[in-house]
GROMACS .gro file of C-alpha atoms in nm:
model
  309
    1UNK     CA    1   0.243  -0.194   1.646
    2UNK     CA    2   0.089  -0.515   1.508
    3UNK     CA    3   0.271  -0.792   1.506
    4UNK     CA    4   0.072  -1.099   1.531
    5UNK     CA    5  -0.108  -1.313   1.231
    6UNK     CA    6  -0.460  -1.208   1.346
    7UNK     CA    7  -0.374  -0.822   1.554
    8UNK     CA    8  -0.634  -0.759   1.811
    9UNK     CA    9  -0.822  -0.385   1.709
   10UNK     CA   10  -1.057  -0.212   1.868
   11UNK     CA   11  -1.309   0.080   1.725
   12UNK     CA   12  -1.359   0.379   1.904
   13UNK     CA   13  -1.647   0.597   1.718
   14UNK     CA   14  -1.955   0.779   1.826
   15UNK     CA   15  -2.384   0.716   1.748
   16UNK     CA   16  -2.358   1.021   1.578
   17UNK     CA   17  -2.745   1.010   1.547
   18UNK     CA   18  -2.946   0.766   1.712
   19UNK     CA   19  -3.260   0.789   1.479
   20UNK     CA   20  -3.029   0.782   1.168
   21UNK     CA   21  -2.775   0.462   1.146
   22UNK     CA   22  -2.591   0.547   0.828
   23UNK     CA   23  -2.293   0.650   1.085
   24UNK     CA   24  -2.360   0.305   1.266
   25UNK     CA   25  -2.363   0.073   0.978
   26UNK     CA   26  -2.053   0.241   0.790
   27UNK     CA   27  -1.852   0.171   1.095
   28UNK     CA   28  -2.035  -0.180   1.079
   29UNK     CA   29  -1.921  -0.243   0.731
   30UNK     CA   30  -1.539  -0.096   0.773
   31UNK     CA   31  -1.501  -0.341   1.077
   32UNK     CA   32  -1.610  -0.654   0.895
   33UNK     CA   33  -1.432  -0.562   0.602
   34UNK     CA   34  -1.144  -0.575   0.875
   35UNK     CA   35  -1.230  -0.910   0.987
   36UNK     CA   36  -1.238  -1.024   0.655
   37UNK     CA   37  -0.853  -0.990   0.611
   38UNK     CA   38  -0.791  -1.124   0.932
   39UNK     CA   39  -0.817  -0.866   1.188
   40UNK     CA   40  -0.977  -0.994   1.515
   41UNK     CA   41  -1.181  -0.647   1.566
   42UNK     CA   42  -1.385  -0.531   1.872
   43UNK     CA   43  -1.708  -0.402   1.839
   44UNK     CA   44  -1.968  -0.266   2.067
   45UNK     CA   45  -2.253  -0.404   1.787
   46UNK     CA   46  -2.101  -0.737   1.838
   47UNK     CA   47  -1.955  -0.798   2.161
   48UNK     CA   48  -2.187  -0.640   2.362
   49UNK     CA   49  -2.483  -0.821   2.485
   50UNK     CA   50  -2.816  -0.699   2.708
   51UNK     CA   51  -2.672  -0.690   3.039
   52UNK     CA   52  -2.298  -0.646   2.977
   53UNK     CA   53  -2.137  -0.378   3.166
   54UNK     CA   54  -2.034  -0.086   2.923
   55UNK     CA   55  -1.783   0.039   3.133
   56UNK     CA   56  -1.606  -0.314   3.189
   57UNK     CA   57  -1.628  -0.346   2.760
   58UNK     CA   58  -1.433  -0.047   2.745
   59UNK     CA   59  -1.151  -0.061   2.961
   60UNK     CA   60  -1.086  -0.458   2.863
   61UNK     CA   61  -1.134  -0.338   2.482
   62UNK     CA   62  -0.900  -0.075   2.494
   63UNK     CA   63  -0.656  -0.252   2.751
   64UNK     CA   64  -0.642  -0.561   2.517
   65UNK     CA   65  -0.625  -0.449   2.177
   66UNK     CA   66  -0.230  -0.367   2.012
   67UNK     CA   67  -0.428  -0.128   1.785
   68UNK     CA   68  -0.724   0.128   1.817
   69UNK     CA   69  -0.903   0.298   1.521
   70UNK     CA   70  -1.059   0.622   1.628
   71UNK     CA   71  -1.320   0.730   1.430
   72UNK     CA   72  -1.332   1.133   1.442
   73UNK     CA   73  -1.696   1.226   1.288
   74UNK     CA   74  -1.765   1.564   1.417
   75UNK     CA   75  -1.952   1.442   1.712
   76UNK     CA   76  -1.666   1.267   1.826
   77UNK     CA   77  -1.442   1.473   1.823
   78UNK     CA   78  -1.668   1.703   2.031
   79UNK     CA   79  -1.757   1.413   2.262
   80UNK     CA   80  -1.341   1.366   2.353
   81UNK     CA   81  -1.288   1.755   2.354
   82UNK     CA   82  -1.545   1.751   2.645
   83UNK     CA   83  -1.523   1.421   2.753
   84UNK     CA   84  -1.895   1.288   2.708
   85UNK     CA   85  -2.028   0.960   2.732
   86UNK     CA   86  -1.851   0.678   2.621
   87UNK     CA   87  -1.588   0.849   2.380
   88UNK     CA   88  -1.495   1.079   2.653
   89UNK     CA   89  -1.450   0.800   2.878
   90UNK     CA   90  -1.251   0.629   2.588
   91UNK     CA   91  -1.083   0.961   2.526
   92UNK     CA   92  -0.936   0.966   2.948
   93UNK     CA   93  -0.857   0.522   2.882
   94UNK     CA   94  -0.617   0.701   2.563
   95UNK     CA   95  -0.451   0.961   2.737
   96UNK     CA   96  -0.335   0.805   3.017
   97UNK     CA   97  -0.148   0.554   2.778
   98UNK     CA   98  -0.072   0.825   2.554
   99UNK     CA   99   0.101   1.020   2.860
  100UNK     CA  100   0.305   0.735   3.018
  101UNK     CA  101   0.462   0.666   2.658
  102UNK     CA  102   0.434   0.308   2.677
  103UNK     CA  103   0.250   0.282   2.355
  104UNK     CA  104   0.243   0.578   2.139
  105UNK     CA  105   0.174   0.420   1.794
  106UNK     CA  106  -0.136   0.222   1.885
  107UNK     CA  107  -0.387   0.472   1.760
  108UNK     CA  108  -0.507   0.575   1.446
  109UNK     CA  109  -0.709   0.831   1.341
  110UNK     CA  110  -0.945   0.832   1.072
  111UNK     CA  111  -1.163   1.089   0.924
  112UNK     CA  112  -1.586   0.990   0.882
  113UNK     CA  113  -1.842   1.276   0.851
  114UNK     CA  114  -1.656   1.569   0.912
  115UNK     CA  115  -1.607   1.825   0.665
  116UNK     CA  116  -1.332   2.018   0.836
  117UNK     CA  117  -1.186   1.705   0.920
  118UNK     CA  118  -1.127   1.829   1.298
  119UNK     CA  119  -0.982   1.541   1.531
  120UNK     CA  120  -0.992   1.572   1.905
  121UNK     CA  121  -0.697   1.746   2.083
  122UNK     CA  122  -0.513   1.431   2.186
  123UNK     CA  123  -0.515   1.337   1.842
  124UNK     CA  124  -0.369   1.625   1.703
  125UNK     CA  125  -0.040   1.533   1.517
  126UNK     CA  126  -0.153   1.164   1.433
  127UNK     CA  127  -0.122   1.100   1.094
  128UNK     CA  128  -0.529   0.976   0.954
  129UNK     CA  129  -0.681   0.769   0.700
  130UNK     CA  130  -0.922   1.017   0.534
  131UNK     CA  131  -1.253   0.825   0.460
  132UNK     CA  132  -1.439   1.118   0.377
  133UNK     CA  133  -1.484   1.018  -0.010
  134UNK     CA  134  -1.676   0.718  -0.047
  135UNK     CA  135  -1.541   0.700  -0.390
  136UNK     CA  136  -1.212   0.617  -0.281
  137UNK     CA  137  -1.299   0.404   0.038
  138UNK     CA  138  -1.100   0.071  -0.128
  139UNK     CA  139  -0.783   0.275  -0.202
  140UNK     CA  140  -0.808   0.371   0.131
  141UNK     CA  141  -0.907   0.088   0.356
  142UNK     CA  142  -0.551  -0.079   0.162
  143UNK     CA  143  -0.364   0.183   0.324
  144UNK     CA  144  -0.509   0.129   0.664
  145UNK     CA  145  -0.498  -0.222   0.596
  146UNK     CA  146  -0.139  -0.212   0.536
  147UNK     CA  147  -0.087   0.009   0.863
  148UNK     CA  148  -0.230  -0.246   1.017
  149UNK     CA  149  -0.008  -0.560   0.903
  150UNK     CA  150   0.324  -0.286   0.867
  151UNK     CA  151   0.310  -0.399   0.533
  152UNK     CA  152   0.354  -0.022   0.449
  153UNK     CA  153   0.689  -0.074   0.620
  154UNK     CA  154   0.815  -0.284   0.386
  155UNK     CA  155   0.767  -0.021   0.111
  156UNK     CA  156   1.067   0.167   0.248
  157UNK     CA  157   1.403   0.085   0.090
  158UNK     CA  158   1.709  -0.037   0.231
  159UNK     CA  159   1.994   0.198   0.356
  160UNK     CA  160   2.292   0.229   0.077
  161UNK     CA  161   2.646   0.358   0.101
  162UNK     CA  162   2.760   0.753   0.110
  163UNK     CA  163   2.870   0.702  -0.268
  164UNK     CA  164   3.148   0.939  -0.250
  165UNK     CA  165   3.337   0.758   0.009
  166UNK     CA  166   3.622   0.561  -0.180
  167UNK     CA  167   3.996   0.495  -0.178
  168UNK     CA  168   4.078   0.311  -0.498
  169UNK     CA  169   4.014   0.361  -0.844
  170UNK     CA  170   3.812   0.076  -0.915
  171UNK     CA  171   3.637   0.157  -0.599
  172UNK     CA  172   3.543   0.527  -0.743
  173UNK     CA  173   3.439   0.347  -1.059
  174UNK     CA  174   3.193   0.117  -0.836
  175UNK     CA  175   3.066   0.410  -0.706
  176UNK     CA  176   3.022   0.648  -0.999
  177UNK     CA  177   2.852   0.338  -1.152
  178UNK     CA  178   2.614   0.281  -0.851
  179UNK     CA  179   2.556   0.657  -0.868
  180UNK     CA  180   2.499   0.671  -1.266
  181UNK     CA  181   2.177   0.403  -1.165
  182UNK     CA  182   1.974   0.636  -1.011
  183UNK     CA  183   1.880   0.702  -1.414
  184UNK     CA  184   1.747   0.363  -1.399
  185UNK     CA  185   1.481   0.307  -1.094
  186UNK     CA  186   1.170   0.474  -1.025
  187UNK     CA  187   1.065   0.406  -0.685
  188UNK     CA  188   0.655   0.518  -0.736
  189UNK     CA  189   0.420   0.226  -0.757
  190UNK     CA  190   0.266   0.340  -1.094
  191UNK     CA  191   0.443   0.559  -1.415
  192UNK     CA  192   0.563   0.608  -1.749
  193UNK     CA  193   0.906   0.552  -1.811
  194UNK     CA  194   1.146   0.577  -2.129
  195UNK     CA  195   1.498   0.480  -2.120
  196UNK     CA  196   1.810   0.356  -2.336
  197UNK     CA  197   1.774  -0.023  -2.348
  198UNK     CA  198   2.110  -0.036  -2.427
  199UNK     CA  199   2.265   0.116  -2.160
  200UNK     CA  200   2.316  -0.006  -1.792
  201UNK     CA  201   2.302  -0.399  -1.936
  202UNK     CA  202   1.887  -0.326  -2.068
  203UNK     CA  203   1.784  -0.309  -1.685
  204UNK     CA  204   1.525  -0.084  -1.488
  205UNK     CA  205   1.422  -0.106  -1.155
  206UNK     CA  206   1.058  -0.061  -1.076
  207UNK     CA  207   0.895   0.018  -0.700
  208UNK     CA  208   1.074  -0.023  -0.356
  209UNK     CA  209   1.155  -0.229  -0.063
  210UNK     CA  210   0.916  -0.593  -0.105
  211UNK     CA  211   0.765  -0.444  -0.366
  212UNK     CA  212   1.115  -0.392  -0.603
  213UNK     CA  213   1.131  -0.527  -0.967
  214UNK     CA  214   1.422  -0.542  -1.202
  215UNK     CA  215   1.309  -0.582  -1.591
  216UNK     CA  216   1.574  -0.666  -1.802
  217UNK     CA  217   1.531  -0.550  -2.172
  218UNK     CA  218   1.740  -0.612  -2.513
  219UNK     CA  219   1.752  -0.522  -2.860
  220UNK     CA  220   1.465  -0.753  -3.057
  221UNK     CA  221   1.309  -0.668  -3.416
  222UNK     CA  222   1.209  -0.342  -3.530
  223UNK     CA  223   0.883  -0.291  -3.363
  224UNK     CA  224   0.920  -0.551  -3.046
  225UNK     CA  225   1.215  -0.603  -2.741
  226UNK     CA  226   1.290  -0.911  -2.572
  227UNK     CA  227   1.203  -0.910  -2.168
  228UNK     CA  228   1.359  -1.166  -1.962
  229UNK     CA  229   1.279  -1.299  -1.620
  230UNK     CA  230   1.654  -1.319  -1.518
  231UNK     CA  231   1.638  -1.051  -1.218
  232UNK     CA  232   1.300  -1.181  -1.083
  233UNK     CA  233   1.120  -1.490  -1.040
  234UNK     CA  234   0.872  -1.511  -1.322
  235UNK     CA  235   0.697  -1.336  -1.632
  236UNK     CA  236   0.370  -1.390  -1.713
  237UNK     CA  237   0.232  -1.344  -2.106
  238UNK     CA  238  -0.099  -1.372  -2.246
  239UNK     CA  239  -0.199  -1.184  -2.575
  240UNK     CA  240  -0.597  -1.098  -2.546
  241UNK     CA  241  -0.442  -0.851  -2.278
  242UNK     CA  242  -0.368  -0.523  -2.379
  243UNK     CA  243  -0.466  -0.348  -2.051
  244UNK     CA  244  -0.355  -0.413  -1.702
  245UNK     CA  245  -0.544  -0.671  -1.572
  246UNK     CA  246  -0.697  -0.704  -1.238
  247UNK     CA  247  -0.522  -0.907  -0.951
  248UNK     CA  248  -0.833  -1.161  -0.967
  249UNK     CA  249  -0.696  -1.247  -1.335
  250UNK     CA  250  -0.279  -1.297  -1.293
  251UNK     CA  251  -0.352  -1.673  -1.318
  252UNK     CA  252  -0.463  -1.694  -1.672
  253UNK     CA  253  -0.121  -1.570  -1.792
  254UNK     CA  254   0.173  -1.814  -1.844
  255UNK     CA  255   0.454  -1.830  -1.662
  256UNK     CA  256   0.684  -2.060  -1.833
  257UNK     CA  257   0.918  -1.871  -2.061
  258UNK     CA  258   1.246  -1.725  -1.945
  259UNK     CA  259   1.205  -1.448  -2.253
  260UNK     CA  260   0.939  -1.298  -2.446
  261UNK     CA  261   0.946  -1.080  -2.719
  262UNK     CA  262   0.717  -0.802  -2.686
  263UNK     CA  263   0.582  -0.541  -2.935
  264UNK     CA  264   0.373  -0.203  -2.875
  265UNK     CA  265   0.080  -0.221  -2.709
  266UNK     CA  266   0.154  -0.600  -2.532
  267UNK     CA  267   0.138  -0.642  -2.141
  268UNK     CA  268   0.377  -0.816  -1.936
  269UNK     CA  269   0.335  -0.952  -1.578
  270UNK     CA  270   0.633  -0.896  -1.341
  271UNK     CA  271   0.662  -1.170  -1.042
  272UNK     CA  272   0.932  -1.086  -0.787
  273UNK     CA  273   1.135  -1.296  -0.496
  274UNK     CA  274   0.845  -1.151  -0.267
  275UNK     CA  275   0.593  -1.303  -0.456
  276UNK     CA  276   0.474  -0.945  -0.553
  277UNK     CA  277   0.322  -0.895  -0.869
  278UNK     CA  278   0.351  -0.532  -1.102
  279UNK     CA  279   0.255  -0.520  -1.520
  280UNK     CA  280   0.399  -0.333  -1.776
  281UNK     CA  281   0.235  -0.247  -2.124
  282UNK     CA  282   0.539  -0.115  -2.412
  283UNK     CA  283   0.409   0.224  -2.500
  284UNK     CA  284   0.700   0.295  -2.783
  285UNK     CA  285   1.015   0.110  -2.935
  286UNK     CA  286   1.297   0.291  -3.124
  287UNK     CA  287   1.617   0.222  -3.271
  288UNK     CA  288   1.859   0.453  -3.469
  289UNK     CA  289   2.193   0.323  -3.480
  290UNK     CA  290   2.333   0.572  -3.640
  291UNK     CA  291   2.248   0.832  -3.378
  292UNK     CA  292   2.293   0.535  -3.151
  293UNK     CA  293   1.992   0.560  -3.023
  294UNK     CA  294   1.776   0.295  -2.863
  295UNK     CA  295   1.488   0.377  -2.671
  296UNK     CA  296   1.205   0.173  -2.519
  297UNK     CA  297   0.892   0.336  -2.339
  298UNK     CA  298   0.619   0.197  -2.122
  299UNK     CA  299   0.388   0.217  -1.859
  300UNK     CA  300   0.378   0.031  -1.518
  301UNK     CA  301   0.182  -0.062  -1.218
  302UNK     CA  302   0.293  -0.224  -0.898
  303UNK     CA  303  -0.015  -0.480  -0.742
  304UNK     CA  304   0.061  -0.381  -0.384
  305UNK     CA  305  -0.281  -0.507  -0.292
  306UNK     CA  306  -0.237  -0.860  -0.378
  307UNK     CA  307  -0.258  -0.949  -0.037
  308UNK     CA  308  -0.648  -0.867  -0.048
  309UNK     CA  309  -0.876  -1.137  -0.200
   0.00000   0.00000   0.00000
């Protein structure tokens, strides 16, 4: 895996047709999107001159990279299945590391011009970035990009305690408490939730891992409920919102209030200890205390591309 600030990748892919470079140049544009956020990426259409010696650019690419991005087109993958050309001779550079097990997580597939989205036989298993779509190429070059930097790693929440392992009574109360909370969290990074705001001390708990929030809510005027910043590091308000707003635009809202009352239809910016960032927009506020019934609803979303500029 990578590890380092600036990970050393290489790209494996095929010419898929030499008189048509739409195959060329959208391998072109993924890798300098790559080197845009930092990846120090290896390319044949940059780092091979007139005169270099193919083979040699191979075998040091491949040898000296911590990751490799395979691009199975359907040409490639027949390439490695046979083991033409370059990609076969890329293909035999794979296997042999693939077979002594000394790095088994260095490749990854991904899926480009191929409708049946066949991968070559050493690749079978691998997990793969689809690309297919070109619709959703950003939502998908943040997954690989996260692959990349194991920020998807830090999506995955910590270990807890077998809650049904106790020997005192307070101790069973702890633990029927803990256990009671799992009303109060959603771990997706996007939903609709509705809870009572006046149960488990107003608080929900948003995302996972890095990317955890805790919102703390209480009771407020008829139509509005009072959000405080007392579980996470800040809240951010502005009032010509009433969307979420792109990442680009988190600056414009202020930061300086430990409350804020909010009413239907208002955003709210979430920062966390990770310096994460999620919004959420109040969908629906009741009260009945009679029934005893207090409800709040909203929506949320979780930036976890904030690291992309």
């Amino acid at each position: 895996m990578a590890t380092t600030e600036n990970p050393k990748l290489f790209i494996s892919y095929s010419w898929d047709n030499e008189n048509n470079n739409d195959h060329k140049n959208w391998v072109l544009k993924l890798a300098t999107d790559l080197r845009r956020h930092g990846v120090d990426v290896i390319l044949d259409q940059w780092d091979v001159r007139l005169g270099n010696d193919l083979v040699f650019f191979m075998e040091q690419g491949l040898t000296n990279s911590q990751l490799v991005i395979c691009v199975c087109s359907e040409q490639y993958t027949t390439k490695a299945n046979q083991q033409k050309g370059g990609v076969g001779y890329e293909k035999r550079i794979m296997c042999a590391d693939l077979i002594s097990d000394t790095n088994r997580d260095y490749i990854i597939p991904i899926i480009r011009n191929n409708p049946k989205k066949l991968r070559p036989t050493f690749l079978m298993g691998l997990k793969y970035a689809d690309f297919s779509n070109d619709r959703n190429y950003f939502s998908t070059y943040k997954e690989l990009l996260a692959r990349i930097y194991n920020e998807d790693l830090k999506q995955k929440p910590p270990l807890g305690e077998n809650p049904f392992r106790s020997s005192t009574i307070s101790e069973t109360i702890t633990k029927i408490t803990q256990l009671q909370a799992v009303e109060f969290c959603n771990p997706a990074f996007e939903g609709t939730v509705e809870f009572d705001y006046k149960r488990n001390s107003g608080r929900y708990i948003i995302g996972n891992g890095n990317y955890t929030f805790v919102i703390a809510f209480s009771e407020c005027g008829f139509d509005s409920i009072y959000c405080y910043r007392d579980h996470i590091h800040r809240i951010g308000y502005n009032p010509k919102y009433t969307d979420f707003p792109v990442t680009d635009v988190l600056t414009d809202f202020d930061y300086t209030s430990r409350c804020k009352s909010l009413h239907i239809g208002e955003i709210l910016i979430l920062e966390n200890s990770n310096n994460q960032f999620a919004a959420i927009k109040i969908l629906d506020i009741r009260k009945n205390k009679v029934d005893i019934d207090y409800l709040v609803k909203f929506r949320y979303k979780i930036y976890n591309d904030s690291y992309i500029s």
